[in-house]
Amino acid sequence: MIMAFSGSLLTEDQLQCSICLDVFTDPVSTPCGHNYCMICLRGAWDSSSHCRCLVCKKDFSKRPELRVNTFISGLAAQFKKQIPLKPKKVLCDSCTEEKLEAVKSCLHCGVSFCNTHLITHITTAKLMKHKLMEPVENLEDYICQKHERPLELFCRDCQTCVCQFCTEGHHRTHHTVPVEEESKDNKTELWMIHAGIQQMIQDLLKKIQEIKHSTKLYKNNTEKEKIDSVEIFSALMICIVTSLADLPKVMEKEKATERQAEEFIKDLKQEITELKRRNTELEQLSHTEDHLHLLQIYPSLCSPPHTQDWTDVTINSHLSVESLRRKIMQELLNNAMEKFVHIELKRIQQHAVDVILDPDTANPCLSVSNDGKEVTCENIIKKLPDNPERFDRCICVLGKEGFSSGRFYYEVDVKGKTKWDLGVVRETVNRKGNITACPENGFWCVSWNNQVGYVALDSASIPLSSKQPPQKVGVFVDYEEGLVSFYNVEAKHHMYSFTGQTFTEKLYPFFSPGLNEDGGNSVPLIIYPWAQNQD
């Protein structure tokens, strides 16, 4: 066996004790430079009348003091970590000179044999009946201490190994089997345990990858949310700056209006002064005794006073600072909401799923396309099996796949429809007879009717306002948050949200194209492909 260490190659032979033939344990060096395990060298010298190196045969007049060679000890320790553990060699008990490695152990004889000394067990008929096994050091563990016979049987009642004589005594009525059979069963069980542990390891490794992936997604989503927040803030700032840029013009117009008002007031005051003067003259003349003078100026006094017609003269007040503030705030709010919904749509569209309609749930009046992406209401009722999943009165159909966790989103083309309902429902909703769609009954939907308009089918129907009729409706669900939201996708407008809901079952996408109405509502509801939602 070869290993790389400290930039060079070391072999096991270089770190092997010449006595035990194993990698050094507490290596010591002799004065002649050869190395041994401390316990091996001490044992060799203790059993001899003189001290000699077993490699070079050099004699030492005085027994050397042995100390552990820390450098070689460190190399040996590192080497042992790099190599797999191997069973210790079992030596032949019959060898008298150099001990050879045993190849078999005899349970009847209680000794181990090398190839040479094993021959009699192979050639002698009496010895051929002895039970041989792979060589082991602790043979006494394989022999019954009471009867000195091989432990060839296993008592399943006592869960212990026994010999043949044991089955004639205490274990006479017990269930015993050959140790090979029990070992085989144990090996099978161990293999199953091993396989189970391997599977646990794989599951844990998979969980580690999931956690790493989730952490990466969380980090990416956090970065996206930071970017989105900056975009929203930037949009708000642009709205504010744009609106405030018009403020000086508005203020100048307001000043011009104030100057005009001051001129009007000045003219009005002059006319009032003139009228007061004339009124004073009239009052004085009404008491005069100069009749001739009164008759001479009477015509001029009776003529209407020369004044301006102020009836249609007004001052425009719609450009006041307060009205300007309200205008700026409204524009700011509108622009910010539009920007926010745009960013929000981009975020939730990342959770788009590929919804396929389930024909087994479709009302008999409905026709589902082969690809499961379109549903149309027809004027005929088809004969279909009345399976438990099918809606028999409600003109609707569900998606094939349900969702019991996480977030999902899908978009539906409603262009040209005069009636439709969209949303999600829980798995166990009532599918037979008349149905009232509301959260209490497991429905979270919005509805469109050209006679009524848009309505959220909440506990009480809630009318919805919309800048323009949606051509495409987006439905978003956050299962854990208890949220179902609807969006006018093209107008970037949030229509309605069911919030604070508690979901305990699978939720299925819900579609109702409405009655055909003699062809007036024959346009299908179309589910947009998942790939398109990712663009």
Coordinates of C-alpha atoms in Angstrom, one line a residue:
M1 CA 0.0 0.0 0.0
I2 CA 1.3 3.4 -1.0
M3 CA 0.3 6.8 0.2
A4 CA 1.4 10.5 -0.4
F5 CA 2.7 12.3 2.6
S6 CA 4.6 15.6 2.9
G7 CA 5.3 15.8 -0.8
S8 CA 6.9 12.3 -1.0
L9 CA 5.7 8.7 -1.3
L10 CA 5.9 6.5 1.8
T11 CA 5.2 2.8 1.7
E12 CA 3.7 0.7 4.5
D13 CA 7.0 -1.3 4.6
Q14 CA 8.9 1.9 5.6
L15 CA 6.6 2.3 8.7
Q16 CA 6.3 -1.4 9.6
C17 CA 7.7 -3.0 12.7
S18 CA 9.8 -6.1 11.7
I19 CA 8.5 -8.0 14.7
C20 CA 4.7 -7.6 14.5
L21 CA 4.8 -6.7 10.8
D22 CA 2.3 -3.9 11.4
V23 CA 2.5 -0.1 11.3
F24 CA 4.5 1.3 14.2
T25 CA 2.9 1.8 17.6
D26 CA 5.1 4.0 19.9
P27 CA 8.1 3.5 17.6
V28 CA 11.6 3.3 19.2
S29 CA 15.0 3.3 17.6
T30 CA 18.1 1.1 18.5
P31 CA 21.6 2.6 18.5
C32 CA 22.2 0.9 15.1
G33 CA 19.3 2.9 13.6
H34 CA 16.6 0.3 13.2
N35 CA 13.0 0.9 14.4
Y36 CA 10.5 -1.3 16.3
C37 CA 7.3 -0.9 18.3
M38 CA 8.3 -0.3 21.9
I39 CA 6.3 -3.2 23.2
C40 CA 7.6 -5.6 20.5
L41 CA 11.3 -4.8 21.2
R42 CA 10.9 -5.0 24.9
G43 CA 9.2 -8.4 24.6
A44 CA 11.9 -9.7 22.4
W45 CA 14.7 -8.6 24.7
D46 CA 12.8 -9.8 27.8
S47 CA 12.7 -13.3 26.4
S48 CA 16.4 -13.3 25.5
S49 CA 19.6 -13.5 27.6
H50 CA 21.2 -10.7 25.6
C51 CA 20.1 -7.5 23.7
R52 CA 20.4 -7.8 19.9
C53 CA 19.0 -5.9 16.9
L54 CA 16.8 -8.4 15.1
V55 CA 17.5 -6.8 11.8
C56 CA 21.3 -6.4 11.6
K57 CA 22.1 -8.8 14.5
K58 CA 24.2 -6.3 16.3
D59 CA 24.7 -7.1 20.0
F60 CA 24.5 -4.4 22.7
S61 CA 26.6 -5.0 25.8
K62 CA 24.2 -2.8 27.8
R63 CA 20.5 -2.7 27.3
P64 CA 19.8 0.7 25.6
E65 CA 17.2 3.0 27.1
L66 CA 14.2 3.2 24.8
R67 CA 12.4 6.4 24.0
V68 CA 9.5 7.0 21.5
N69 CA 10.7 8.6 18.3
T70 CA 8.1 11.4 18.0
F71 CA 8.9 12.0 14.3
I72 CA 8.3 8.4 13.2
S73 CA 5.3 8.2 15.6
G74 CA 3.7 11.2 13.9
L75 CA 4.3 9.7 10.4
A76 CA 2.8 6.4 11.6
A77 CA -0.2 8.1 13.1
Q78 CA -0.9 10.0 9.9
F79 CA -0.4 6.9 7.8
K80 CA -2.9 4.9 9.9
K81 CA -5.5 7.6 9.3
Q82 CA -5.1 7.2 5.5
I83 CA -5.3 3.4 5.3
P84 CA -8.4 1.3 6.0
L85 CA -8.3 -0.9 9.0
K86 CA -7.3 -4.4 8.3
P87 CA -7.8 -7.5 10.4
K88 CA -4.8 -8.5 12.5
K89 CA -2.9 -11.5 11.2
V90 CA -3.7 -14.8 12.9
L91 CA -0.6 -17.0 13.2
C92 CA -0.5 -20.8 13.0
D93 CA -0.5 -22.4 16.4
S94 CA 1.4 -25.5 15.1
C95 CA 4.5 -23.7 13.8
T96 CA 7.5 -24.1 16.1
E97 CA 10.0 -22.0 14.2
E98 CA 8.9 -18.9 12.4
K99 CA 5.1 -18.5 12.8
L100 CA 3.3 -18.6 9.5
E101 CA 0.0 -16.9 8.9
A102 CA -3.0 -19.1 9.6
V103 CA -5.5 -19.8 6.8
K104 CA -8.2 -21.7 8.8
S105 CA -9.2 -22.2 12.5
C106 CA -10.6 -25.5 13.7
L107 CA -13.5 -25.2 16.2
H108 CA -13.1 -28.8 17.3
C109 CA -9.4 -28.6 17.9
G110 CA -9.5 -25.0 19.1
V111 CA -6.4 -24.0 17.2
S112 CA -5.5 -22.2 13.9
F113 CA -3.4 -23.8 11.1
C114 CA -1.3 -22.6 8.2
N115 CA -1.5 -24.3 4.8
T116 CA 1.1 -26.9 5.8
H117 CA -0.4 -27.9 9.1
L118 CA -4.0 -27.8 7.7
I119 CA -3.2 -30.8 5.4
T120 CA -4.1 -33.4 8.0
H121 CA -7.6 -31.9 8.3
I122 CA -8.0 -32.2 4.6
T123 CA -6.6 -35.7 4.2
T124 CA -7.6 -37.5 7.4
A125 CA -11.2 -38.8 7.4
K126 CA -11.7 -38.3 11.1
L127 CA -10.4 -34.7 11.0
M128 CA -12.3 -33.9 7.8
K129 CA -15.5 -33.9 10.0
H130 CA -14.1 -31.0 12.1
K131 CA -15.7 -27.6 11.5
L132 CA -13.3 -25.1 9.9
M133 CA -13.7 -21.4 9.7
E134 CA -11.8 -18.3 8.7
P135 CA -8.9 -17.8 11.0
V136 CA -9.7 -15.9 14.2
E137 CA -7.6 -15.0 17.3
N138 CA -10.3 -15.4 19.9
L139 CA -11.3 -19.0 19.2
E140 CA -12.7 -19.5 22.7
D141 CA -15.6 -17.2 21.7
Y142 CA -16.6 -19.7 19.1
I143 CA -16.6 -22.7 21.5
C144 CA -19.1 -23.6 24.2
Q145 CA -17.4 -23.1 27.5
K146 CA -19.6 -25.7 29.2
H147 CA -19.3 -28.6 26.7
E148 CA -16.2 -27.5 24.8
R149 CA -18.0 -28.0 21.5
P150 CA -18.3 -25.6 18.5
L151 CA -21.1 -23.1 18.8
E152 CA -22.8 -24.3 15.6
L153 CA -26.5 -23.5 16.5
F154 CA -28.4 -20.4 17.4
C155 CA -31.3 -20.5 20.0
R156 CA -33.9 -18.0 18.8
D157 CA -35.7 -18.2 22.1
C158 CA -32.7 -17.2 24.2
Q159 CA -31.0 -15.2 21.4
T160 CA -27.7 -16.9 22.0
C161 CA -25.3 -19.3 20.2
V162 CA -25.3 -22.9 21.5
C163 CA -23.5 -26.2 20.8
Q164 CA -25.1 -29.6 19.9
F165 CA -24.9 -30.8 23.5
C166 CA -26.8 -27.7 24.7
T167 CA -29.8 -28.7 22.6
E168 CA -30.0 -31.9 24.6
G169 CA -30.2 -30.0 27.9
H170 CA -31.6 -26.6 28.8
H171 CA -32.3 -25.7 25.1
R172 CA -34.0 -29.0 24.3
T173 CA -37.5 -27.5 23.6
H174 CA -36.2 -24.3 22.2
H175 CA -36.2 -23.2 18.6
T176 CA -32.6 -23.6 17.3
V177 CA -31.2 -23.1 13.8
P178 CA -27.7 -23.3 12.3
V179 CA -25.7 -20.2 12.9
E180 CA -25.3 -19.8 9.1
E181 CA -29.0 -19.6 8.7
E182 CA -29.4 -17.0 11.5
S183 CA -26.4 -15.1 10.2
K184 CA -27.9 -15.0 6.7
D185 CA -31.2 -13.6 8.2
N186 CA -29.2 -11.1 10.2
K187 CA -27.2 -10.1 7.2
T188 CA -30.5 -9.5 5.3
E189 CA -31.8 -7.3 8.1
L190 CA -28.5 -5.5 8.4
W191 CA -28.5 -4.9 4.6
M192 CA -32.0 -3.4 4.9
I193 CA -30.9 -1.2 7.8
H194 CA -27.9 -0.3 5.8
A195 CA -30.1 0.6 2.8
G196 CA -32.4 2.6 5.1
I197 CA -29.5 4.5 6.5
Q198 CA -28.2 5.2 3.0
Q199 CA -31.6 6.5 2.1
M200 CA -31.7 8.7 5.2
I201 CA -28.3 10.0 4.2
Q202 CA -29.5 10.7 0.7
D203 CA -32.7 12.4 2.1
L204 CA -30.6 14.6 4.4
L205 CA -28.2 15.5 1.5
K206 CA -31.3 16.4 -0.6
K207 CA -32.6 18.5 2.3
I208 CA -29.3 20.3 2.5
Q209 CA -29.6 21.1 -1.3
E210 CA -33.2 22.2 -0.8
I211 CA -32.1 24.5 2.0
K212 CA -29.3 25.9 0.0
H213 CA -31.6 26.4 -3.0
S214 CA -34.3 28.1 -0.8
T215 CA -31.6 30.3 0.7
K216 CA -30.4 31.3 -2.8
L217 CA -34.0 32.0 -3.9
Y218 CA -34.7 34.0 -0.8
K219 CA -31.5 36.0 -1.4
N220 CA -32.5 36.5 -5.1
N221 CA -36.0 37.5 -4.1
T222 CA -34.7 39.9 -1.5
E223 CA -32.4 41.6 -4.1
K224 CA -35.4 41.9 -6.5
E225 CA -37.5 43.4 -3.7
K226 CA -34.8 45.9 -3.1
I227 CA -34.7 46.8 -6.8
D228 CA -38.5 47.0 -6.9
S229 CA -38.5 49.3 -3.8
V230 CA -36.0 51.6 -5.5
E231 CA -38.1 51.7 -8.6
I232 CA -41.2 52.6 -6.7
F233 CA -39.3 55.3 -4.7
S234 CA -37.8 56.6 -8.0
A235 CA -41.3 56.7 -9.6
L236 CA -42.6 58.7 -6.6
M237 CA -39.8 61.1 -6.8
I238 CA -40.4 61.6 -10.5
C239 CA -44.0 62.3 -9.8
I240 CA -43.2 64.8 -7.1
V241 CA -40.6 66.6 -9.2
T242 CA -42.8 66.7 -12.2
S243 CA -45.8 68.0 -10.3
L244 CA -43.7 70.6 -8.4
A245 CA -42.2 71.8 -11.6
D246 CA -45.6 73.3 -12.6
L247 CA -46.0 75.0 -9.2
P248 CA -44.2 78.3 -10.1
K249 CA -46.5 78.7 -13.2
V250 CA -49.5 78.1 -11.1
M251 CA -48.3 80.5 -8.4
E252 CA -47.7 83.2 -11.1
K253 CA -51.2 82.7 -12.5
E254 CA -52.5 83.0 -9.0
K255 CA -50.7 86.3 -8.5
A256 CA -52.0 87.6 -11.9
T257 CA -55.5 86.6 -10.7
E258 CA -55.0 88.6 -7.4
R259 CA -53.8 91.7 -9.4
Q260 CA -56.9 91.4 -11.6
A261 CA -59.1 91.1 -8.5
E262 CA -57.4 94.2 -7.0
E263 CA -58.2 96.2 -10.2
F264 CA -61.8 95.1 -10.2
I265 CA -62.1 96.1 -6.5
K266 CA -60.5 99.5 -7.3
D267 CA -63.0 100.1 -10.1
L268 CA -65.9 98.9 -8.0
K269 CA -64.9 101.3 -5.2
Q270 CA -64.8 104.2 -7.6
E271 CA -68.3 103.4 -8.9
I272 CA -69.5 103.1 -5.3
T273 CA -68.0 106.6 -4.5
E274 CA -69.7 108.1 -7.6
L275 CA -73.0 106.5 -6.7
K276 CA -72.8 107.8 -3.1
R277 CA -72.1 111.3 -4.4
R278 CA -75.1 111.2 -6.7
N279 CA -77.3 109.7 -3.9
T280 CA -76.3 112.6 -1.7
E281 CA -77.4 115.1 -4.4
L282 CA -80.7 113.4 -4.8
E283 CA -81.3 113.5 -1.1
Q284 CA -80.5 117.3 -1.0
L285 CA -82.7 118.1 -4.0
S286 CA -85.6 116.2 -2.5
H287 CA -85.7 118.9 0.2
T288 CA -84.9 122.0 -2.0
E289 CA -87.4 124.9 -2.4
D290 CA -85.7 126.0 -5.6
H291 CA -88.3 124.5 -7.9
L292 CA -86.9 126.1 -11.1
H293 CA -83.4 124.5 -10.5
L294 CA -85.0 121.2 -9.7
L295 CA -86.9 121.2 -12.9
Q296 CA -83.8 122.1 -14.9
I297 CA -81.6 119.2 -13.6
Y298 CA -84.3 116.6 -13.1
P299 CA -83.9 114.9 -16.5
S300 CA -80.2 114.2 -15.8
L301 CA -80.8 112.9 -12.3
C302 CA -83.5 110.5 -13.6
S303 CA -81.2 108.9 -16.2
P304 CA -79.6 105.6 -15.1
P305 CA -76.1 106.0 -13.6
H306 CA -73.2 105.1 -15.9
T307 CA -71.8 101.9 -14.3
Q308 CA -70.1 98.7 -15.6
D309 CA -72.0 95.5 -15.9
W310 CA -70.3 93.3 -13.2
T311 CA -72.8 90.4 -13.5
D312 CA -70.4 88.0 -15.4
V313 CA -67.2 89.2 -13.8
T314 CA -65.7 86.4 -11.7
I315 CA -62.4 85.4 -10.4
N316 CA -61.3 81.8 -11.2
S317 CA -60.5 80.0 -7.9
H318 CA -59.7 76.5 -9.3
L319 CA -56.0 77.2 -9.3
S320 CA -55.7 77.8 -5.6
V321 CA -52.8 76.2 -3.7
E322 CA -55.1 73.8 -2.0
S323 CA -56.6 72.6 -5.3
L324 CA -53.1 72.3 -6.7
R325 CA -52.1 70.2 -3.7
R326 CA -55.0 67.9 -4.2
K327 CA -54.3 67.6 -7.8
I328 CA -50.6 66.8 -7.2
M329 CA -51.5 64.2 -4.5
Q330 CA -54.0 62.5 -6.8
E331 CA -51.6 62.4 -9.7
L332 CA -48.9 61.1 -7.4
L333 CA -51.2 58.4 -6.0
N334 CA -52.4 57.3 -9.4
N335 CA -48.9 57.2 -10.8
A336 CA -47.5 55.4 -7.8
M337 CA -50.2 52.8 -7.7
E338 CA -49.8 52.1 -11.4
K339 CA -46.1 51.7 -10.9
F340 CA -46.6 49.6 -7.8
V341 CA -49.1 47.3 -9.6
H342 CA -46.7 47.0 -12.5
I343 CA -43.8 45.9 -10.3
E344 CA -46.1 43.7 -8.2
L345 CA -47.3 41.9 -11.4
K346 CA -43.8 41.3 -12.5
R347 CA -43.0 39.7 -9.1
I348 CA -46.1 37.5 -8.9
Q349 CA -45.8 36.4 -12.5
Q350 CA -42.7 34.5 -11.4
H351 CA -45.1 32.1 -9.7
A352 CA -47.0 31.4 -12.9
V353 CA -48.2 27.8 -13.3
D354 CA -49.4 25.8 -16.3
V355 CA -53.1 25.4 -15.6
I356 CA -54.9 22.6 -17.5
L357 CA -58.7 22.3 -17.3
D358 CA -60.2 19.0 -15.9
P359 CA -63.1 17.8 -18.2
D360 CA -64.3 15.5 -15.5
T361 CA -65.4 18.5 -13.4
A362 CA -67.0 20.4 -16.3
N363 CA -70.8 21.1 -16.4
P364 CA -72.5 19.2 -19.3
C365 CA -73.1 22.5 -21.0
L366 CA -69.4 23.2 -21.3
S367 CA -67.0 22.2 -24.0
V368 CA -63.3 21.9 -23.0
S369 CA -60.6 22.1 -25.8
N370 CA -58.3 19.1 -26.4
D371 CA -55.3 21.0 -24.9
G372 CA -57.3 21.9 -21.8
K373 CA -56.7 25.6 -22.3
E374 CA -60.2 26.8 -23.5
V375 CA -63.7 26.4 -22.2
T376 CA -66.9 27.4 -24.0
C377 CA -70.6 27.2 -23.1
E378 CA -72.7 25.6 -25.7
N379 CA -76.5 25.6 -26.2
I380 CA -76.8 21.8 -25.7
I381 CA -76.5 19.7 -22.6
K382 CA -74.3 16.7 -23.3
K383 CA -74.9 13.3 -21.8
L384 CA -71.9 12.8 -19.5
P385 CA -71.3 10.5 -16.4
D386 CA -72.6 12.3 -13.3
N387 CA -69.4 11.6 -11.3
P388 CA -68.9 13.3 -7.9
E389 CA -66.4 15.7 -9.3
R390 CA -68.7 17.2 -11.9
F391 CA -70.7 20.4 -11.4
D392 CA -74.3 19.6 -12.5
R393 CA -76.0 23.0 -12.2
C394 CA -73.1 25.6 -11.9
I395 CA -71.8 26.5 -15.4
C396 CA -68.1 26.0 -14.4
V397 CA -65.0 23.8 -14.6
L398 CA -61.9 23.4 -12.4
G399 CA -58.2 23.0 -13.2
K400 CA -56.7 19.5 -12.9
E401 CA -54.0 20.4 -10.4
G402 CA -54.7 21.6 -6.9
F403 CA -52.3 23.5 -4.6
S404 CA -52.0 23.1 -0.9
S405 CA -49.0 25.3 -0.2
G406 CA -46.9 28.1 -1.7
R407 CA -47.9 30.7 -4.3
F408 CA -49.3 30.3 -7.8
Y409 CA -50.5 32.6 -10.5
Y410 CA -52.4 32.2 -13.9
E411 CA -53.9 34.5 -16.5
V412 CA -57.1 34.2 -18.4
D413 CA -58.2 35.9 -21.7
V414 CA -61.8 37.3 -21.1
K415 CA -61.9 39.5 -24.2
G416 CA -65.3 39.7 -25.9
K417 CA -67.1 38.0 -23.0
T418 CA -70.4 39.5 -21.6
K419 CA -70.3 37.2 -18.5
W420 CA -67.6 35.3 -16.6
D421 CA -66.5 34.2 -13.2
L422 CA -62.9 33.5 -12.2
G423 CA -61.0 32.5 -9.0
V424 CA -60.2 29.5 -6.9
V425 CA -62.2 27.0 -4.8
R426 CA -61.4 24.5 -2.1
E427 CA -61.4 20.8 -3.0
T428 CA -64.6 19.8 -1.1
V429 CA -67.0 22.5 -2.4
N430 CA -70.5 21.4 -3.1
R431 CA -70.7 20.6 -6.8
K432 CA -74.4 19.6 -7.1
G433 CA -77.4 21.9 -7.3
N434 CA -77.5 25.6 -7.0
I435 CA -74.4 27.2 -5.5
T436 CA -73.8 30.6 -3.9
A437 CA -70.2 31.6 -4.6
C438 CA -68.6 33.1 -1.5
P439 CA -65.7 32.4 0.9
E440 CA -67.9 30.7 3.4
N441 CA -68.8 28.1 0.8
G442 CA -65.2 27.7 -0.4
F443 CA -65.3 30.1 -3.4
W444 CA -62.9 33.1 -3.8
C445 CA -64.0 34.7 -7.1
V446 CA -64.7 37.9 -9.0
S447 CA -67.5 38.2 -11.6
W448 CA -68.3 40.2 -14.7
N449 CA -71.7 40.9 -16.1
N450 CA -72.2 43.6 -18.8
Q451 CA -75.6 44.5 -17.1
V452 CA -74.1 44.8 -13.6
G453 CA -70.4 45.3 -14.0
Y454 CA -67.6 43.9 -11.9
V455 CA -68.4 42.3 -8.6
A456 CA -66.2 40.6 -6.0
L457 CA -68.2 37.6 -4.7
D458 CA -67.3 38.1 -1.0
S459 CA -69.6 37.4 1.9
A460 CA -71.7 40.3 0.5
S461 CA -71.2 41.1 -3.2
I462 CA -68.9 44.1 -3.6
P463 CA -69.1 46.3 -6.8
L464 CA -65.7 47.0 -8.3
S465 CA -64.6 50.0 -10.3
S466 CA -62.2 49.6 -13.3
K467 CA -60.5 52.2 -15.5
Q468 CA -61.3 49.9 -18.5
P469 CA -62.8 46.5 -19.0
P470 CA -60.0 43.9 -18.6
Q471 CA -59.0 41.9 -21.6
K472 CA -56.8 39.7 -19.5
V473 CA -57.3 38.8 -15.8
G474 CA -54.5 37.6 -13.5
V475 CA -55.3 35.5 -10.5
F476 CA -52.7 35.2 -7.7
V477 CA -52.8 33.0 -4.6
D478 CA -50.5 33.0 -1.5
Y479 CA -51.7 29.9 0.4
E480 CA -49.8 30.6 3.6
E481 CA -50.8 34.3 3.7
G482 CA -54.4 33.5 3.0
L483 CA -54.4 35.9 0.0
V484 CA -56.3 35.7 -3.3
S485 CA -55.8 38.7 -5.6
F486 CA -57.2 39.7 -9.1
Y487 CA -55.5 42.0 -11.6
N488 CA -56.4 43.8 -14.8
V489 CA -53.1 42.7 -16.4
E490 CA -53.0 45.1 -19.4
A491 CA -54.1 48.1 -17.5
K492 CA -51.7 47.2 -14.6
H493 CA -54.7 47.7 -12.2
H494 CA -55.4 45.8 -9.0
M495 CA -59.1 44.8 -9.1
Y496 CA -59.7 43.1 -5.7
S497 CA -58.1 40.9 -2.9
F498 CA -59.5 38.5 -0.5
T499 CA -57.2 38.8 2.6
G500 CA -56.8 37.1 5.9
Q501 CA -58.3 33.8 4.7
T502 CA -57.5 30.4 6.2
F503 CA -56.9 27.6 3.8
T504 CA -56.9 24.0 5.0
E505 CA -57.6 22.1 1.8
K506 CA -56.2 22.0 -1.7
L507 CA -57.3 25.0 -3.9
Y508 CA -58.2 24.6 -7.5
P509 CA -58.4 27.2 -10.3
F510 CA -62.1 28.0 -11.0
F511 CA -63.5 29.0 -14.4
S512 CA -67.1 29.9 -15.5
P513 CA -67.6 31.3 -19.0
G514 CA -71.3 32.1 -18.3
L515 CA -74.3 31.0 -20.3
N516 CA -74.1 31.2 -24.1
E517 CA -77.1 33.6 -24.3
D518 CA -78.0 32.5 -27.9
G519 CA -74.5 33.2 -29.1
G520 CA -74.0 36.5 -27.3
N521 CA -71.5 35.1 -25.0
S522 CA -70.0 32.3 -27.1
V523 CA -66.4 33.5 -26.9
P524 CA -64.3 31.0 -24.8
L525 CA -62.3 31.7 -21.7
I526 CA -58.7 31.1 -22.7
I527 CA -55.9 30.2 -20.2
Y528 CA -52.6 31.8 -21.3
P529 CA -49.7 29.4 -21.7
W530 CA -47.3 29.2 -18.8
A531 CA -44.3 30.0 -21.1
Q532 CA -45.9 33.2 -22.1
N533 CA -46.4 34.2 -18.5
Q534 CA -42.7 33.9 -18.0
D535 CA -41.8 36.5 -20.6

